[in-house]
Short mmCIF file of C-alpha atoms in Angstrom, two decimals:
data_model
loop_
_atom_site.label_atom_id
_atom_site.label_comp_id
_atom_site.label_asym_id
_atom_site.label_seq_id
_atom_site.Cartn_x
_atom_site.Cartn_y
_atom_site.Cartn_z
CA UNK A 1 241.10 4.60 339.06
CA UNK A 2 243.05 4.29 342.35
CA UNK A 3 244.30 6.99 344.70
CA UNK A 4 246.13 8.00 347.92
CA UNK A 5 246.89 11.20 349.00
CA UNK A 6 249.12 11.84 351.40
CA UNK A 7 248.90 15.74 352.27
CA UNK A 8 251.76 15.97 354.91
CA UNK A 9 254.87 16.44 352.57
CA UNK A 10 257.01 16.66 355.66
CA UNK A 11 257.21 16.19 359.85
CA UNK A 12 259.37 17.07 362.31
CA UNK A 13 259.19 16.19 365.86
CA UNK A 14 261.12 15.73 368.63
CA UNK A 15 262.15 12.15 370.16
CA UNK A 16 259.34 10.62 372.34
CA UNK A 17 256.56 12.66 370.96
CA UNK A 18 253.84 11.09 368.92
CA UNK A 19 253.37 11.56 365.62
CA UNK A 20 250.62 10.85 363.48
CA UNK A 21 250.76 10.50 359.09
CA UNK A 22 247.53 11.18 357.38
CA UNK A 23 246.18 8.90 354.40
CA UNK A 24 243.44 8.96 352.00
CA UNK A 25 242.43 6.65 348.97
CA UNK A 26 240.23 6.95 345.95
CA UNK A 27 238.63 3.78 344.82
CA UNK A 28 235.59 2.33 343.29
CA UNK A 29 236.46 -1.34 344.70
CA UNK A 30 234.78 -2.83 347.65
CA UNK A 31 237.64 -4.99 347.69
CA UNK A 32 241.08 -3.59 348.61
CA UNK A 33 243.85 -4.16 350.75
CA UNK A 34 245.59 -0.66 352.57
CA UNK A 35 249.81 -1.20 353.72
CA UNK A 36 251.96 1.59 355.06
CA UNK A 37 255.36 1.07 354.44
CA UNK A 38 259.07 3.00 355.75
CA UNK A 39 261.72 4.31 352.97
CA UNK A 40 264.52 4.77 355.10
CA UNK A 41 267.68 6.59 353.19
CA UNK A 42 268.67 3.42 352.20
CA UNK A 43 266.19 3.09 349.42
CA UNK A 44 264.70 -0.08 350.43
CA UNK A 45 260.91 -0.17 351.09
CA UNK A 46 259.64 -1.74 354.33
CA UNK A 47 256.45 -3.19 354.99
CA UNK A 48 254.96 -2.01 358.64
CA UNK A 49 251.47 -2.73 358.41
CA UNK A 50 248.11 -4.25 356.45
CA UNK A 51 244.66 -3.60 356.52
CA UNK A 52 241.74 -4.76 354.76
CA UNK A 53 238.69 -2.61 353.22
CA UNK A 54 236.32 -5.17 355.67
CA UNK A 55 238.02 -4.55 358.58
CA UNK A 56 237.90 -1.49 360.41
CA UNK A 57 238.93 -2.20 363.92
CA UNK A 58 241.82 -0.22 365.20
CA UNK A 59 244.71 -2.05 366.17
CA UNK A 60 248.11 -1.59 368.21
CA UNK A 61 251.03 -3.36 367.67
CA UNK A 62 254.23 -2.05 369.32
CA UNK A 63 255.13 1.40 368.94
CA UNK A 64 252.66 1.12 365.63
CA UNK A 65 248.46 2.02 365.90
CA UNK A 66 246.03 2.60 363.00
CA UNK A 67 243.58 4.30 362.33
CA UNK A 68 241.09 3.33 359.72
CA UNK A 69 237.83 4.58 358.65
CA UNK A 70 235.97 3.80 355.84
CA UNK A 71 233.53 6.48 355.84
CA UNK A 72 236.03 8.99 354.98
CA UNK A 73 238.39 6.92 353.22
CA UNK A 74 241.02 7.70 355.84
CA UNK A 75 243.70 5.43 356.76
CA UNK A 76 246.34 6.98 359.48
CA UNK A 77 249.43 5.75 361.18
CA UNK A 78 250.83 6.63 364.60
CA UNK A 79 254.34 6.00 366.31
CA UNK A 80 254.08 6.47 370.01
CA UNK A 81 257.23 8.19 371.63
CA UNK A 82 259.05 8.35 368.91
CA UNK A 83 262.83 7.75 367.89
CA UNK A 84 265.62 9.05 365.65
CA UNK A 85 265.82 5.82 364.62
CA UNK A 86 261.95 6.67 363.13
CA UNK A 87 263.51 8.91 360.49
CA UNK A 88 262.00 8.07 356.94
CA UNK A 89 259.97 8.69 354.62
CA UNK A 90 256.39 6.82 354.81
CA UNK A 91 253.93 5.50 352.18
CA UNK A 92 250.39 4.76 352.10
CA UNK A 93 249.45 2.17 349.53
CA UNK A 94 246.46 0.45 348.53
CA UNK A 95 245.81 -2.30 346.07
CA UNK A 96 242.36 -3.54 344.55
CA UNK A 97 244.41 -6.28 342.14
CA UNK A 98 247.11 -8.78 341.83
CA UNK A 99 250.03 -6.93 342.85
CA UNK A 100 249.71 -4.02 341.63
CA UNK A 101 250.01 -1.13 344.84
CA UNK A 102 249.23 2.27 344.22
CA UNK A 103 251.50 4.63 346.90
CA UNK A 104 250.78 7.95 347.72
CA UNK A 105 253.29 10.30 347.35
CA UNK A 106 254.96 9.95 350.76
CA UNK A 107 255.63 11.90 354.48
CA UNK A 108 259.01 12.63 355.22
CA UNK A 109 259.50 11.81 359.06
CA UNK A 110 262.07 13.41 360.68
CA UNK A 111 262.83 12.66 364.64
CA UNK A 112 265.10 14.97 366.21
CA UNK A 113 267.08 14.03 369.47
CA UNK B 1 267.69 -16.30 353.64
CA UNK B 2 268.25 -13.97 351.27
CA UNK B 3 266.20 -11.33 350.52
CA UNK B 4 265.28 -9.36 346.57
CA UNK B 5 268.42 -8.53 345.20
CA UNK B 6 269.22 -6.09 342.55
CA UNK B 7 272.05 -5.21 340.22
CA UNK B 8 273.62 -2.87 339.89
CA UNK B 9 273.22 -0.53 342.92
CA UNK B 10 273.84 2.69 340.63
CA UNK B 11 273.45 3.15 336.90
CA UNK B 12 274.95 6.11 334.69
CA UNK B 13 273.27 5.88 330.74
CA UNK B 14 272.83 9.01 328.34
CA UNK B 15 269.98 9.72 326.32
CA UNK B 16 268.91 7.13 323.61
CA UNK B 17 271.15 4.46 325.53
CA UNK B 18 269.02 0.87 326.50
CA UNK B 19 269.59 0.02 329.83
CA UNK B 20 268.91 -3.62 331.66
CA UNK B 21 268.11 -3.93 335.46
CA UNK B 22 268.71 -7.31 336.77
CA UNK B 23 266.37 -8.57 340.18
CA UNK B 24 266.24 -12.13 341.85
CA UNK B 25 263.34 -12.11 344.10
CA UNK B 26 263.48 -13.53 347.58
CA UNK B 27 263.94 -17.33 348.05
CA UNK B 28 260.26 -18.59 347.83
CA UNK B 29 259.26 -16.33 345.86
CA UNK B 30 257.86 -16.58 342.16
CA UNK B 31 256.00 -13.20 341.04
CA UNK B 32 258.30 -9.80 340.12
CA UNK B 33 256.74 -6.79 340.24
CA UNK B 34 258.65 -3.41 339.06
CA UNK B 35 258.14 0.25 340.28
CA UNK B 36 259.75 3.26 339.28
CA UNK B 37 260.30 5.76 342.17
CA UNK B 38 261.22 9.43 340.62
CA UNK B 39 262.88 11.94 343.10
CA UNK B 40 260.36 12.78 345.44
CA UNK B 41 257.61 10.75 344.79
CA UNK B 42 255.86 7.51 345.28
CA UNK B 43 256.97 4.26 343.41
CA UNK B 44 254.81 3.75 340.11
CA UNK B 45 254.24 -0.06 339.12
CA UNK B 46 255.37 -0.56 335.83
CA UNK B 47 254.60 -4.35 335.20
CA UNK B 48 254.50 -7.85 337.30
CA UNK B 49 255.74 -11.03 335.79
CA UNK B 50 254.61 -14.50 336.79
CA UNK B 51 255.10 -17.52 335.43
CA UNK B 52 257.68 -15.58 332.98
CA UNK B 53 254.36 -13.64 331.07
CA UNK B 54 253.89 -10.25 331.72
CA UNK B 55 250.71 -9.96 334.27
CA UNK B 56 249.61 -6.81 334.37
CA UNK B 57 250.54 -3.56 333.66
CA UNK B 58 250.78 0.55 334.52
CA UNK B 59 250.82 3.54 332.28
CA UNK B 60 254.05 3.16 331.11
CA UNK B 61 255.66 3.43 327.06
CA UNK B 62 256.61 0.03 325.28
CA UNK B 63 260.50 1.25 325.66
CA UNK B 64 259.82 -0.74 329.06
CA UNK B 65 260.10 -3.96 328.72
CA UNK B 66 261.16 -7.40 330.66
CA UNK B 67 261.60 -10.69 331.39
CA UNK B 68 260.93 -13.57 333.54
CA UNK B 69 263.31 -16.26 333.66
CA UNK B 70 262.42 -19.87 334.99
CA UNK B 71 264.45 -19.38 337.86
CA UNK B 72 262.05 -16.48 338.70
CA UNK B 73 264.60 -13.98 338.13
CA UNK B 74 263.74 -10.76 336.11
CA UNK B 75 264.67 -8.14 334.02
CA UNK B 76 263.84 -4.74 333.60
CA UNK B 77 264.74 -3.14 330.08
CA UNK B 78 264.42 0.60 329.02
CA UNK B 79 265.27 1.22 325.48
CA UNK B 80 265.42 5.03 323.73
CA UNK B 81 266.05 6.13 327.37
CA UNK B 82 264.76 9.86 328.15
CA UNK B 83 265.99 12.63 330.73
CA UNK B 84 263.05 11.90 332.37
CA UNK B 85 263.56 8.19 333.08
CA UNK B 86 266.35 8.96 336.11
CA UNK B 87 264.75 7.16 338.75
CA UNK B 88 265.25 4.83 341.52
CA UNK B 89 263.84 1.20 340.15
CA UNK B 90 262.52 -0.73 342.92
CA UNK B 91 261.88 -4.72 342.49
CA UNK B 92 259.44 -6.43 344.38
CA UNK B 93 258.58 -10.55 344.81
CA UNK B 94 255.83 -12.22 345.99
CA UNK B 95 254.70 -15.98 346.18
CA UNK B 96 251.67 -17.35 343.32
CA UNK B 97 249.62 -16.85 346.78
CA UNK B 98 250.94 -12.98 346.78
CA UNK B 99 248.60 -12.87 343.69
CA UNK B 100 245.90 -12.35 346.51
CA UNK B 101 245.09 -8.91 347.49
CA UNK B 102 246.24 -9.41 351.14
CA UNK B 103 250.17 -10.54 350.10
CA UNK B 104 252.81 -8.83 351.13
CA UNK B 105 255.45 -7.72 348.76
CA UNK B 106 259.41 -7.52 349.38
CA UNK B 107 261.01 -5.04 348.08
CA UNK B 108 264.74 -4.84 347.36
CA UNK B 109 267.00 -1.76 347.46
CA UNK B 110 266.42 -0.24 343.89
CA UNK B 111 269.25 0.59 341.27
CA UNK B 112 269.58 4.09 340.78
CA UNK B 113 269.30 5.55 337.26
CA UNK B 114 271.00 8.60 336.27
CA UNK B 115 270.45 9.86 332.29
CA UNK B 116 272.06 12.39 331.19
#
């Protein structure tokens, strides 16, 4: 069986501070894909980022780095300097088949001017 | 270019009622996957349908249900509904080469379900 725990229930930070969202899976596959995605109040998932279970170089993109290391099942997400406009809630997912994602149970990011 | 739409944006049913949620996945797009997001939580997948058969499937009861129709369109059907099953019910599409591990999903903005 998949899991991802994601032990920060909440953040709060202040605008232009980094903040970083811990992530950790459960599976038995060799084979699996890791996403993070943003729930903004809106309800609508977004995708931010991808990573696969061969690939473990860190990479930057924007405000956006991960972290990923395999040999403690750890998957984390930074945003450098962030915004208000950061606000969210964040998931970790990971899928071993078809479609199927399995999402942790989210970070509530708040960014405070 | 559109993206997954859903209908309708809120939902009010009382216990026992059967309730349909409608989604037409983004243009492109031919695989429907379903979640169910409770207050608080992480979306669960409840089922995927491609080529209008159901794919695969979570831990969910038979009272969910759906449908693929050939325009790719889905539905979501709960019947006997319970207190419990107040949720937000997200909708996601994919292309036949989403099947792949590394596809990204769209999601679209979720109907929210309120039993009471």
């Amino acid at each position: 069986a998949q899991k991802v725990t994601q032990a920060q229930t909440e953040i709060s930070v202040v605008e232009k501070e980094d903040v970083t969202l811990d992530c950790v899976y459960e599976t038995r596959d060799t084979t699996y894909y890791l996403f993070w995605y943003k729930q903004p109040p809106s309800g609508e998932l977004v995708f931010l980022i991808r990573r696969n279970s061969f690939d473990e170089q860190n990479e930057i993109s924007g405000r956006y780095s991960w972290n990923f290391q395999k040999s403690t099942s750890s998957f984390n997400f930074t945003i450098t300097a962030s915004q208000v406009v950061d606000s969210a809630v964040y998931f970790c997912a990971l899928k071993t088949s078809g479609s199927r994602l399995t999402f942790g149970e989210g970070t509530q990011l708040t960014v405070n001017p | 270019d559109a993206g997954v739409t859903q209908s309708p944006t809120h939902l009010i049913k009382t216990r026992g009622q059967q309730v349909t949620l409608r989604c037409s996945p983004k243009s492109g797009h031919d695989t429907v996957s379903w979640y169910q997001q409770a207050l608080g939580q992480g979306p669960q997948f409840i089922f995927q349908y491609y080529e209008e058969e159901e794919r695969q499937r979570g831990n969910f009861p038979d009272r969910f249900s759906g449908h693929q129709f050939p325009n790719y369109s889905s539905e979501l059907n709960v019947n006997a509904l319970l207190l419990g099953d107040s949720a937000l019910y997200l909708c996601a599409s994919s292309s036949l080469a989403g099947m792949g591990l590394r596809s990204e999903q769209f999601f679209g903005p979720g109907t929210r379900l309120t039993v009471l």
